[in-house]
Tab-separated table of C-alpha atoms in Angstrom:
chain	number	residue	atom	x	y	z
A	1	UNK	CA	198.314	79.143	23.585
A	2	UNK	CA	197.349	75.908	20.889
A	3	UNK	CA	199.716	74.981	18.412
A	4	UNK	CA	196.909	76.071	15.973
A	5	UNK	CA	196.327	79.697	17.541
A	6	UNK	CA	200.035	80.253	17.613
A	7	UNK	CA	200.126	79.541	13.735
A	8	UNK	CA	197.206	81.735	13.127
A	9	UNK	CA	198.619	84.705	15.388
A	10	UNK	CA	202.172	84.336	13.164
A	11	UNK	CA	200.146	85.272	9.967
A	12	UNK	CA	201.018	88.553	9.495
A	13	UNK	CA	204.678	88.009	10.667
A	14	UNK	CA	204.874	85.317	7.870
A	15	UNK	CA	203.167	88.222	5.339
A	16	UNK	CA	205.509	90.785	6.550
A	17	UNK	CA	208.429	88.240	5.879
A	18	UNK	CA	207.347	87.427	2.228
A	19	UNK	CA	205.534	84.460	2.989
A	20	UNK	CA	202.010	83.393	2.303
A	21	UNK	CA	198.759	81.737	3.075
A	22	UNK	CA	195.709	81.793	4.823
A	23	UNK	CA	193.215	80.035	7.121
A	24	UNK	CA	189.363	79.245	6.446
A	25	UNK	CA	186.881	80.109	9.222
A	26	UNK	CA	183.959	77.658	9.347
A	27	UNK	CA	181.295	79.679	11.110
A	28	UNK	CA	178.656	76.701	11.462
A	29	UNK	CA	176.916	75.279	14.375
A	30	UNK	CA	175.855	72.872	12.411
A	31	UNK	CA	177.047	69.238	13.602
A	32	UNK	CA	177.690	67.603	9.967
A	33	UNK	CA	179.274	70.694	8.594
A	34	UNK	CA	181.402	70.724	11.908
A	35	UNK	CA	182.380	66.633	11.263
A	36	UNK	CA	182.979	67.883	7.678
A	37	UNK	CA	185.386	70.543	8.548
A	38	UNK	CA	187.128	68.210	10.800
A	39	UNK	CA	187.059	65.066	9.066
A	40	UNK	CA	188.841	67.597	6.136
A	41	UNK	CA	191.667	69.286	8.116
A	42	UNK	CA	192.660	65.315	9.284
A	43	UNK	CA	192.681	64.085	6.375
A	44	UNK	CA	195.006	66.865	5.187
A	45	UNK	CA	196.948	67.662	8.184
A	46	UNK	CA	195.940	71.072	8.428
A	47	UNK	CA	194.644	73.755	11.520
A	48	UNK	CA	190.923	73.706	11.687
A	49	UNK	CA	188.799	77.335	12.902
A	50	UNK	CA	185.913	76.674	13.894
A	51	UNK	CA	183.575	79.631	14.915
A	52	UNK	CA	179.968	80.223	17.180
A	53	UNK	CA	178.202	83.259	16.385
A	54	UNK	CA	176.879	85.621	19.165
A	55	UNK	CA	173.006	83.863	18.160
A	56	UNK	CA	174.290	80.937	17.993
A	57	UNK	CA	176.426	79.577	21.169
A	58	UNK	CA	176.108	82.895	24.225
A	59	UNK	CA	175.597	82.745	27.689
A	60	UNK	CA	172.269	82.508	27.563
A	61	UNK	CA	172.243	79.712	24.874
A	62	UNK	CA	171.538	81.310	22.084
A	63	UNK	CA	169.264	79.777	19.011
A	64	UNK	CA	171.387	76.431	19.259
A	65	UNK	CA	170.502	76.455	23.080
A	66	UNK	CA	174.027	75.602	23.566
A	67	UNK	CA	176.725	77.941	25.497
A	68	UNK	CA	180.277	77.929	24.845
A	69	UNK	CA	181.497	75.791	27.116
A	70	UNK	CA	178.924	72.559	25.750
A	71	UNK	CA	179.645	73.685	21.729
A	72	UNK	CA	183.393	72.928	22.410
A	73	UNK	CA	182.593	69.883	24.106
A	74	UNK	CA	180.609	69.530	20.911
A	75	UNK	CA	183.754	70.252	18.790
A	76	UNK	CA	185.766	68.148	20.736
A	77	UNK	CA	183.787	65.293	20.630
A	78	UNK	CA	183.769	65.362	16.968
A	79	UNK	CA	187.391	66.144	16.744
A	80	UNK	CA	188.213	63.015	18.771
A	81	UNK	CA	186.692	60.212	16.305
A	82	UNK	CA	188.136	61.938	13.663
A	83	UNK	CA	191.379	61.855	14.869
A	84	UNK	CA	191.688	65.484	14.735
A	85	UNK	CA	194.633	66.466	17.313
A	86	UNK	CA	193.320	69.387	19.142
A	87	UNK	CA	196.665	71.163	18.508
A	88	UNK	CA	194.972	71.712	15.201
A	89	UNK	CA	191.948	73.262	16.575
A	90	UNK	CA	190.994	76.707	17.117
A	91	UNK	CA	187.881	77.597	18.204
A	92	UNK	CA	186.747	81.355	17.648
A	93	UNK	CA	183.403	83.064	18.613
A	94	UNK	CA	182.651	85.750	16.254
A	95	UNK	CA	180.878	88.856	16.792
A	96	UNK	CA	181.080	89.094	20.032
A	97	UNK	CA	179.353	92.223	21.606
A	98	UNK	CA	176.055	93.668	22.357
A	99	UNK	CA	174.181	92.752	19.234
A	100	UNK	CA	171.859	89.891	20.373
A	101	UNK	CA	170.468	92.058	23.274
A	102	UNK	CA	171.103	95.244	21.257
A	103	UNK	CA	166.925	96.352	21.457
A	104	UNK	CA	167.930	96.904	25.149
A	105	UNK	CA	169.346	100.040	26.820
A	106	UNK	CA	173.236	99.981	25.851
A	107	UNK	CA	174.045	99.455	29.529
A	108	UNK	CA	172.219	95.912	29.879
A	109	UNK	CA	173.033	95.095	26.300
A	110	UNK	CA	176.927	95.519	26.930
A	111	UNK	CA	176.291	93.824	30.536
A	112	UNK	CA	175.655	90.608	28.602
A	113	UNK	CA	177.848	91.056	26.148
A	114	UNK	CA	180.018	90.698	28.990
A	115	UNK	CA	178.852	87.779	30.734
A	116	UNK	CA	179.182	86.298	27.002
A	117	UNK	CA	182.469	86.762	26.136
A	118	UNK	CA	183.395	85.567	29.832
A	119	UNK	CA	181.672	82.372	29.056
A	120	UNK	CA	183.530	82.524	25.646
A	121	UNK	CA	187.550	83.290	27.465
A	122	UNK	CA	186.522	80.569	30.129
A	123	UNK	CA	185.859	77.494	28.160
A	124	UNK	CA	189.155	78.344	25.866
A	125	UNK	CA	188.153	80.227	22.985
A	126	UNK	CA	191.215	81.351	21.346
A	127	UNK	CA	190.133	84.016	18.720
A	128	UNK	CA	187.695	86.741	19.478
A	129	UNK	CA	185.795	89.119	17.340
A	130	UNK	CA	185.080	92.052	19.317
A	131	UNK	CA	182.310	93.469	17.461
A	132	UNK	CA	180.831	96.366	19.061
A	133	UNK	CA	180.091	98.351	16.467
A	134	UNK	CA	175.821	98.203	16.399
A	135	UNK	CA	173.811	100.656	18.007
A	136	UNK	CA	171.944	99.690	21.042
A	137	UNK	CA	168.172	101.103	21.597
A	138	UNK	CA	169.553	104.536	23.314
A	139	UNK	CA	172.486	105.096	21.442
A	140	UNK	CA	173.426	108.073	18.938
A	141	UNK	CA	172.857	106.674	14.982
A	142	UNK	CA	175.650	106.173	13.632
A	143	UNK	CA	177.479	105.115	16.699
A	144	UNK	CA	180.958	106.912	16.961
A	145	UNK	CA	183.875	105.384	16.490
A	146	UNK	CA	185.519	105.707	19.459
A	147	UNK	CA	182.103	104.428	21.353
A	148	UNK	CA	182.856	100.993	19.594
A	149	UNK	CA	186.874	101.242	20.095
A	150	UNK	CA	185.614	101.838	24.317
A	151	UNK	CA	183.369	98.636	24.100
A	152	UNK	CA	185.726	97.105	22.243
A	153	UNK	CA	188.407	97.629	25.220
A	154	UNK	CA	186.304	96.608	27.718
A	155	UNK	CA	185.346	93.450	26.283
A	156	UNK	CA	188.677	92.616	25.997
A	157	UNK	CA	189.353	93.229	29.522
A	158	UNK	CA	186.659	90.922	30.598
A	159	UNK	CA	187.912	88.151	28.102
A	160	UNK	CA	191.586	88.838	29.832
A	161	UNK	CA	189.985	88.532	33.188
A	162	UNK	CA	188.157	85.289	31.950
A	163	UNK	CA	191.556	83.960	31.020
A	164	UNK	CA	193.360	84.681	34.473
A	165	UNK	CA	190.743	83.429	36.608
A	166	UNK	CA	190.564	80.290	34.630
A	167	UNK	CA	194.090	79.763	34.110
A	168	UNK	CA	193.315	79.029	30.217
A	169	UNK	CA	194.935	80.076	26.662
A	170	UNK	CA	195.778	82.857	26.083
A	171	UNK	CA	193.576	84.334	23.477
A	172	UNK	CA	193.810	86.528	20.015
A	173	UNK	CA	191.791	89.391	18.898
A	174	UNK	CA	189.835	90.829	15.641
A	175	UNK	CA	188.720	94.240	15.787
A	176	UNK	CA	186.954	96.373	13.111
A	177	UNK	CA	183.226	98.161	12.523
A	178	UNK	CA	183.610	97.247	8.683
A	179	UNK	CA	181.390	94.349	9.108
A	180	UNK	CA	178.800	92.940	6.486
A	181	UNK	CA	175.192	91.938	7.266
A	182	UNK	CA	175.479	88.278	8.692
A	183	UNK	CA	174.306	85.802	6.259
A	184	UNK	CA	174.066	88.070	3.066
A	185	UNK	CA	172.775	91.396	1.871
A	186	UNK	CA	169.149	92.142	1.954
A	187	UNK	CA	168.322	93.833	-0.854
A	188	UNK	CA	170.043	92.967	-5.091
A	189	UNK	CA	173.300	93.408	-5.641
A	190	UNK	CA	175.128	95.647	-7.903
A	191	UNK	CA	178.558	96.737	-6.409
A	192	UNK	CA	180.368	97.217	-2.552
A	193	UNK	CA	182.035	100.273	-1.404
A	194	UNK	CA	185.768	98.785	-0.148
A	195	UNK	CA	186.997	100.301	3.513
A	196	UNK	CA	188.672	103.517	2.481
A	197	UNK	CA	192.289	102.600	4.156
A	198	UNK	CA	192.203	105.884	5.874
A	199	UNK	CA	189.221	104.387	7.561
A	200	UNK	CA	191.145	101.169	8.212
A	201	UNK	CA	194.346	103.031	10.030
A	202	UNK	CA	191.532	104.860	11.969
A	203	UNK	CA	190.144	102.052	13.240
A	204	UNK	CA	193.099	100.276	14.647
A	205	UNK	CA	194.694	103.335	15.949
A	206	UNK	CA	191.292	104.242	18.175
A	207	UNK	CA	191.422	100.638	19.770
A	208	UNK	CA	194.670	101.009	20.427
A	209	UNK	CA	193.988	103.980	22.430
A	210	UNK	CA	191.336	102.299	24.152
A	211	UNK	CA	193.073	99.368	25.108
A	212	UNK	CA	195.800	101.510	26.528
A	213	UNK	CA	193.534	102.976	28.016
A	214	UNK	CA	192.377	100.315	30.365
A	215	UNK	CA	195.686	98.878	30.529
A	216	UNK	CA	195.320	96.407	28.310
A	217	UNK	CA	199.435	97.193	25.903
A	218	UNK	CA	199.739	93.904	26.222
A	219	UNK	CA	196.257	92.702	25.186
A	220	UNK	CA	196.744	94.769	22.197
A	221	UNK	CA	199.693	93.077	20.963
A	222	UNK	CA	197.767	89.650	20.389
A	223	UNK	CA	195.092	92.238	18.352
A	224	UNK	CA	195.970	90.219	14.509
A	225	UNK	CA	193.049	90.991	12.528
A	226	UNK	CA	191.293	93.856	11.443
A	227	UNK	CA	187.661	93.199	10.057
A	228	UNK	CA	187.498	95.431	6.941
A	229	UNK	CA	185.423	95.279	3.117
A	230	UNK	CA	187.178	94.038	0.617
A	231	UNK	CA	184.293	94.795	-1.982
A	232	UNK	CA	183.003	90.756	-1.769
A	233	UNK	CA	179.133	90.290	-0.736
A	234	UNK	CA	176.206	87.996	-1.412
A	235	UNK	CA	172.572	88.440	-1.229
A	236	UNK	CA	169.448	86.177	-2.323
A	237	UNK	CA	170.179	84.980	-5.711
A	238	UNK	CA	173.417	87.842	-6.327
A	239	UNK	CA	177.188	87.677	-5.561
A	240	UNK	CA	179.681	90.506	-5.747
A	241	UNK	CA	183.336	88.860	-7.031
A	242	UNK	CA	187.021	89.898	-5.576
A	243	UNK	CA	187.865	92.698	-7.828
A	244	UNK	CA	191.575	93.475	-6.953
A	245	UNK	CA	192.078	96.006	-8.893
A	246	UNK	CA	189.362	98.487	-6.231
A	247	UNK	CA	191.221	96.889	-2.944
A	248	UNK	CA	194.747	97.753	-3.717
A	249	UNK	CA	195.127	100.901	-2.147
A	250	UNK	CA	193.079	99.012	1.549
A	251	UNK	CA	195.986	96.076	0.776
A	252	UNK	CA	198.846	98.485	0.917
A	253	UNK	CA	197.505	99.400	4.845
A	254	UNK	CA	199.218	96.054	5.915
A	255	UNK	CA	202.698	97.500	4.638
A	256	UNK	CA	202.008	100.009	7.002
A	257	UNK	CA	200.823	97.495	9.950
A	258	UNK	CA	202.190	94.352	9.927
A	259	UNK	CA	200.773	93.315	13.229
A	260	UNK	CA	198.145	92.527	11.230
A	261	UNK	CA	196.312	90.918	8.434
A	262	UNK	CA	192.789	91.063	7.261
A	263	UNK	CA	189.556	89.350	8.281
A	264	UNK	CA	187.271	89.202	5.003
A	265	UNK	CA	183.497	88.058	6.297
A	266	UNK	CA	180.713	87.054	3.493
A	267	UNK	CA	183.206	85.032	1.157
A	268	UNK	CA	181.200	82.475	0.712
A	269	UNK	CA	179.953	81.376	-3.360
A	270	UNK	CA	183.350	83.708	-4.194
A	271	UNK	CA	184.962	81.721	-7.302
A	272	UNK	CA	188.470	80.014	-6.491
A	273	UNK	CA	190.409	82.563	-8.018
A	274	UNK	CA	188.599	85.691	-6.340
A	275	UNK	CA	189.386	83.710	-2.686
A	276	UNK	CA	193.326	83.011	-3.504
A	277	UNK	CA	193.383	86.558	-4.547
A	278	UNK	CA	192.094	87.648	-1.357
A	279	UNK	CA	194.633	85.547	0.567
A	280	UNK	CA	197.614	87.333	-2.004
A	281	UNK	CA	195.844	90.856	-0.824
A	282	UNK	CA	196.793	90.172	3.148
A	283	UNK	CA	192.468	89.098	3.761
A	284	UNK	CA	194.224	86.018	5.111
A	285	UNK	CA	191.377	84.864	7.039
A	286	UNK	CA	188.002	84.176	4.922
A	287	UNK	CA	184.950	84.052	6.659
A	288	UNK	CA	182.698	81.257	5.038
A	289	UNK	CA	179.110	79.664	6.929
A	290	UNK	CA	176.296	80.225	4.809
A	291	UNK	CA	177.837	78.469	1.822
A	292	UNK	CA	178.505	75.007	3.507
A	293	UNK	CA	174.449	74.840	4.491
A	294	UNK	CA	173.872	75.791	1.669
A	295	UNK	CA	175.416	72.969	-0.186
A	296	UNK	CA	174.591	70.561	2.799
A	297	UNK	CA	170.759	71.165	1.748
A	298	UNK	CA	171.149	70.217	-1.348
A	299	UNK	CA	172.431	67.148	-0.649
A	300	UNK	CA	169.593	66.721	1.994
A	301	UNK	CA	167.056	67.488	-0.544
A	302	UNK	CA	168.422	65.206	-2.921
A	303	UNK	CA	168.609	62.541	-0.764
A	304	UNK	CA	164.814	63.274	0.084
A	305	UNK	CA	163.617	62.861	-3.681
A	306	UNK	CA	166.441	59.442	-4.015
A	307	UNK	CA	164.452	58.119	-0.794
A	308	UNK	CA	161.323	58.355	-2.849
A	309	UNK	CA	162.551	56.483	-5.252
A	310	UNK	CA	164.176	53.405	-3.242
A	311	UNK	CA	162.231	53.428	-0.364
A	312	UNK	CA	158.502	54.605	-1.494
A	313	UNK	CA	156.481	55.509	1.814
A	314	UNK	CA	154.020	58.225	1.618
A	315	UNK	CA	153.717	58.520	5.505
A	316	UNK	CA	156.989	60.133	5.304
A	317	UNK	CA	156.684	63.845	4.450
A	318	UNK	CA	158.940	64.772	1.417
A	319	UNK	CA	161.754	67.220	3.032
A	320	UNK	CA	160.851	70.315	0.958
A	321	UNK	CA	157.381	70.001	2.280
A	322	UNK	CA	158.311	69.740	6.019
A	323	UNK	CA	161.188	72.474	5.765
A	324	UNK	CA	158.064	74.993	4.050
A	325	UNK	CA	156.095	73.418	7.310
A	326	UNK	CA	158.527	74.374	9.483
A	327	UNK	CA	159.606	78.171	8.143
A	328	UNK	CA	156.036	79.049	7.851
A	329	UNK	CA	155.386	78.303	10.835
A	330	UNK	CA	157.819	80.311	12.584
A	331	UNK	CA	158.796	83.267	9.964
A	332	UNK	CA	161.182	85.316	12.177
A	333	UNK	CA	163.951	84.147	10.824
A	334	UNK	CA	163.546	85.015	7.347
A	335	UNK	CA	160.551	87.215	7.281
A	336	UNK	CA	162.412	90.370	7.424
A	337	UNK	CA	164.709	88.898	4.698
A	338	UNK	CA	162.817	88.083	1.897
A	339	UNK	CA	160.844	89.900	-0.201
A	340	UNK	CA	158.332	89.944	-3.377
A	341	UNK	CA	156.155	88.011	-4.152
A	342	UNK	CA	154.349	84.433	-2.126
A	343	UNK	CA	155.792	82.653	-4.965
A	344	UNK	CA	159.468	84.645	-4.637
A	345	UNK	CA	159.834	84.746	-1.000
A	346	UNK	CA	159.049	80.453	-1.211
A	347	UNK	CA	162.105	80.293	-3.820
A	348	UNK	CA	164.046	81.858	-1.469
A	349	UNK	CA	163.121	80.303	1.670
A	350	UNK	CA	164.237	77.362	0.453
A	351	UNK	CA	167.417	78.501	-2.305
A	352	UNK	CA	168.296	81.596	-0.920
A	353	UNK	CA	172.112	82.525	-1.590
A	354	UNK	CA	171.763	83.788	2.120
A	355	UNK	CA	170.244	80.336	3.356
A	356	UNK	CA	168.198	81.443	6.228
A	357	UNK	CA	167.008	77.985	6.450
A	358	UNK	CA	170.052	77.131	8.305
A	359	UNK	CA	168.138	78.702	11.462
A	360	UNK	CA	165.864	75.684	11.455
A	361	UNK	CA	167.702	72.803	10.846
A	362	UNK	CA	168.310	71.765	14.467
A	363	UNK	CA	164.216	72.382	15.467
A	364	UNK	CA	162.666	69.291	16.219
A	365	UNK	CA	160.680	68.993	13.020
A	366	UNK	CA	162.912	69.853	10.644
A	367	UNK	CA	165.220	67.039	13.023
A	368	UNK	CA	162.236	64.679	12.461
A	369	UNK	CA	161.840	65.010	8.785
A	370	UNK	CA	166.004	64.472	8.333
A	371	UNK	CA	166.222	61.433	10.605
A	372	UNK	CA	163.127	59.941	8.754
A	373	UNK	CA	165.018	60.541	5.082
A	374	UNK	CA	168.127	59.610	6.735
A	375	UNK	CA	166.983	56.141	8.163
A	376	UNK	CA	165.022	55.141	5.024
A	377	UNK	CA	168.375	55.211	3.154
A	378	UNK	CA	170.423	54.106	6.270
A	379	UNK	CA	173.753	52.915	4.990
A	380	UNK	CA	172.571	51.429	1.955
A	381	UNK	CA	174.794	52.559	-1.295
A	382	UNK	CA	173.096	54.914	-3.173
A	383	UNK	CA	172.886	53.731	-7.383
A	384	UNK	CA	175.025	56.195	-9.201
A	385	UNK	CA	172.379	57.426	-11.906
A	386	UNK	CA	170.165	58.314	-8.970
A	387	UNK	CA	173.348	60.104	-7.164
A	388	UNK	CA	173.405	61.861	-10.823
A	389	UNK	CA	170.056	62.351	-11.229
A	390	UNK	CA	169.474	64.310	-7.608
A	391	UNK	CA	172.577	65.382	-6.714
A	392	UNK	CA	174.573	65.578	-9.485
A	393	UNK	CA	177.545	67.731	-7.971
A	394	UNK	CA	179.208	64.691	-6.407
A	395	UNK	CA	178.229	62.162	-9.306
A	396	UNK	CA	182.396	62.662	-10.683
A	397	UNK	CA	183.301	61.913	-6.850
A	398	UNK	CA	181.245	59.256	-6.333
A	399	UNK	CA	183.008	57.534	-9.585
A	400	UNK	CA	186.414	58.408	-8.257
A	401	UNK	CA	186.010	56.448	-5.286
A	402	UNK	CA	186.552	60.036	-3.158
A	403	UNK	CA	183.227	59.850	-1.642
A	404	UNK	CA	181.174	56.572	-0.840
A	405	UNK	CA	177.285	56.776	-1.629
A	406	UNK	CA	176.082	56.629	1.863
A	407	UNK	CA	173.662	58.992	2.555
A	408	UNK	CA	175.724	60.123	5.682
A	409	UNK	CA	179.075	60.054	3.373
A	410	UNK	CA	177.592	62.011	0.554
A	411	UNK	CA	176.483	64.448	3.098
A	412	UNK	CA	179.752	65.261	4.205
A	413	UNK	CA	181.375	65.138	0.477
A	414	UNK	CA	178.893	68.472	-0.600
A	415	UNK	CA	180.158	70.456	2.326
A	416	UNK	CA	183.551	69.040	1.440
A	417	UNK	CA	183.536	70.551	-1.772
A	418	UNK	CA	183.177	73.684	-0.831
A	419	UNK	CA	185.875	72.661	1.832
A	420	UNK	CA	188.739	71.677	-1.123
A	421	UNK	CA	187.920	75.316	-2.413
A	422	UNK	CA	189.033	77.288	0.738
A	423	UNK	CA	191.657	75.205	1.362
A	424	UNK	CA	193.242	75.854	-2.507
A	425	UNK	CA	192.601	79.733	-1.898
A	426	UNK	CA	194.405	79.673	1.453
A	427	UNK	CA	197.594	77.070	1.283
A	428	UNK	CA	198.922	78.475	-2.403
């Protein structure tokens, strides 16, 4: 086992022990939020988690057509010119179960939910969700607890298989059903119903059953998070703060298990306070993706409407206009998200809290229209009342001399900012 995944296994030993802090997960397969999130933990010193979605990075390639073993190389790569020791990497795939294949019979939909997380154990993944907890196209609605506990187990079996065969690190487990809608809620937000800790206790205590089940005691033991609500979500234009107060009774369930600490998913657009209160409350690891596209597309977008201005060429499309292009012309990915009106469902294609434009950043004409901004600009330094004019946000960095006005630099200094805010909330 890394360095890193030692650190983040010890967690809840350092809660238990009166100690504090907290790691973010970056859950991007996005390669300048990636360099971002690396280029930040070695400048700082810190342990970098990095994590692949089931869509994202699987077996079967997933919508970034890359599988686990090329998205570390990936990682890795990226690590290596930024001087990121890979003692301080972890690399995690998150919900890992039957839920890209889950319109399938349960038995083929678990089947590659197998071969997945056996791709995941063999190219050294170190931190697993095991998220079983979706129905599959002949399964009972709701799907019982203990069905998901069962799956649950025998992922974990196959990862620990994985792991022997391949003679790699050892890995660590989440478990938990409590998990939010990936990338947002769909419909407006007015409060979240926090994971009654009764529910919590539950939940642990039927994997742990399972596990034992299958043999897997000693699996168990490297089990350190639990996946619950904390009463924190975001939809299209709507976020739901960290209210303390409503989570104290789900905090106390650590006093009671201090194996373990909290995974809190859909942080992202939280305010600093509500994340470092989190991190106080035992959610020690914060779940962040949608957030750090978010604020790398406004940057991009900027830098669209700056390349207008010092670089005039109306044969290149403006990047609004080929990102509309694009989305229209393969809705799937936010179709079923967004709703109201033509006018209201453009807004939110494009400036959607929930950013389901991320899905088409890496398609080869959104990748044409961003090279095509990015080599008009090319290294050039970017006139500070244009950098305030179109992307305002990192005008007061840009004058500090934090972040040079390259269109590549200023990239990477809007996902950074989010960056500096997870990393307050988690190393007070």
């Amino acid at each position: 086992m890394s360095c890193a995944t030692k650190r983040l296994a010890a967690i809840g030993a350092r809660r238990a022990a009166g100690g504090k802090g907290g790691i973010a997960s970056i859950c991007s397969a996005h390669p300048l939020v990636i360099e971002a999130a690396i280029r930040h933990g070695a400048l700082h010193g810190t342990d970098v988690l990095i994590e692949a979605t089931c869509n994202q990075v699987n077996h079967e390639g997933g919508y970034t057509g890359m599988a686990p073993a090329a998205f570390r190389g990936l990682v890795e790569t990226l690590a290596g010119r930024a001087g990121l020791p890979l003692d301080r990497l972890i690399l995690g795939g998150d919900h890992l179960g039957p839920n890209p294949w889950k319109h399938s019979s349960a038995a083929e939909a678990m089947r590659k939910a197998a071969a997945m997380i056996d791709a995941y154990a063999a190219a050294g993944f170190t931190k697993l969700h095991l998220d079983t907890s979706m129905a599959c196209a002949d399964d009972p609605v709701p799907l019982p607890d203990e069905t998901i506990a069962a799956r649950a187990a025998d992922l974990a079996k196959v990862a620990e298989a994985a792991v022997a065969r391949t003679g790699g690190e050892k890995p660590v487990y989440i478990i938990g059903t409590e998990v939010p809608v990936p990338g947002g809620a769909l419909e407006a937000l007015e409060h979240m119903q926090v994971t009654e800790p009764a529910d919590a206790l539950r939940s642990i205590e039927l994997h742990r059953r399972a596990f034992a089940s299958l043999g897997l005691d000693e699996a168990f033991d490297w089990v350190v998070g639990v996946v619950v609500q904390p009463g924190v979500e975001f939809g299209n234009a709507d976020v739901i703060a960290y209210a303390p107060e409503k989570a104290i009774e789900l905090a106390g369930v650590l006093e009671e298990t201090p194996q373990f600490i909290f995974e809190a998913h859909s942080t992202d657009y939280q305010p600093a306070e509500a994340l470092a209160m989190l991190v106080r409350d035992g959610f020690a690891i914060l779940k962040v993706g949608p957030w750090l596209t978010f604020a790398l597309r406004e940057a991009l977008y900027g830098l669209s409407l700056i390349a207008d201005q010092m670089v005039p060429d109306l044969s290149r499309e403006n990047l609004q206009a080929a990102m509309e292009r694009v989305m229209l012309a393969s809705p799937d990915n936010w179709r079923n998200y967004y709703s109201g009106t033509s006018d209201e469902q453009r807004l939110q294609r494009h400036f959607s809290y929930s950013d389901r434009i991320r899905y088409y950043w890496q398609s080869p004409g959104a990748q044409h229209a961003t090279e095509a901004v990015l080599a008009a600009l090319g290294n050039t330094e970017i006139p500070r009342p244009l950098i305030s004019q179109y992307i305002g946000h990192l005008d007061v960095e840009v004058g500090a001399g934090r972040i040079r006005s390259t269109a590549h630099e200023l990239l990477i200094g809007s996902v950074t900012r989010v960056l500096d805010i997870y990393r307050s909330a988690t190393n007070r």
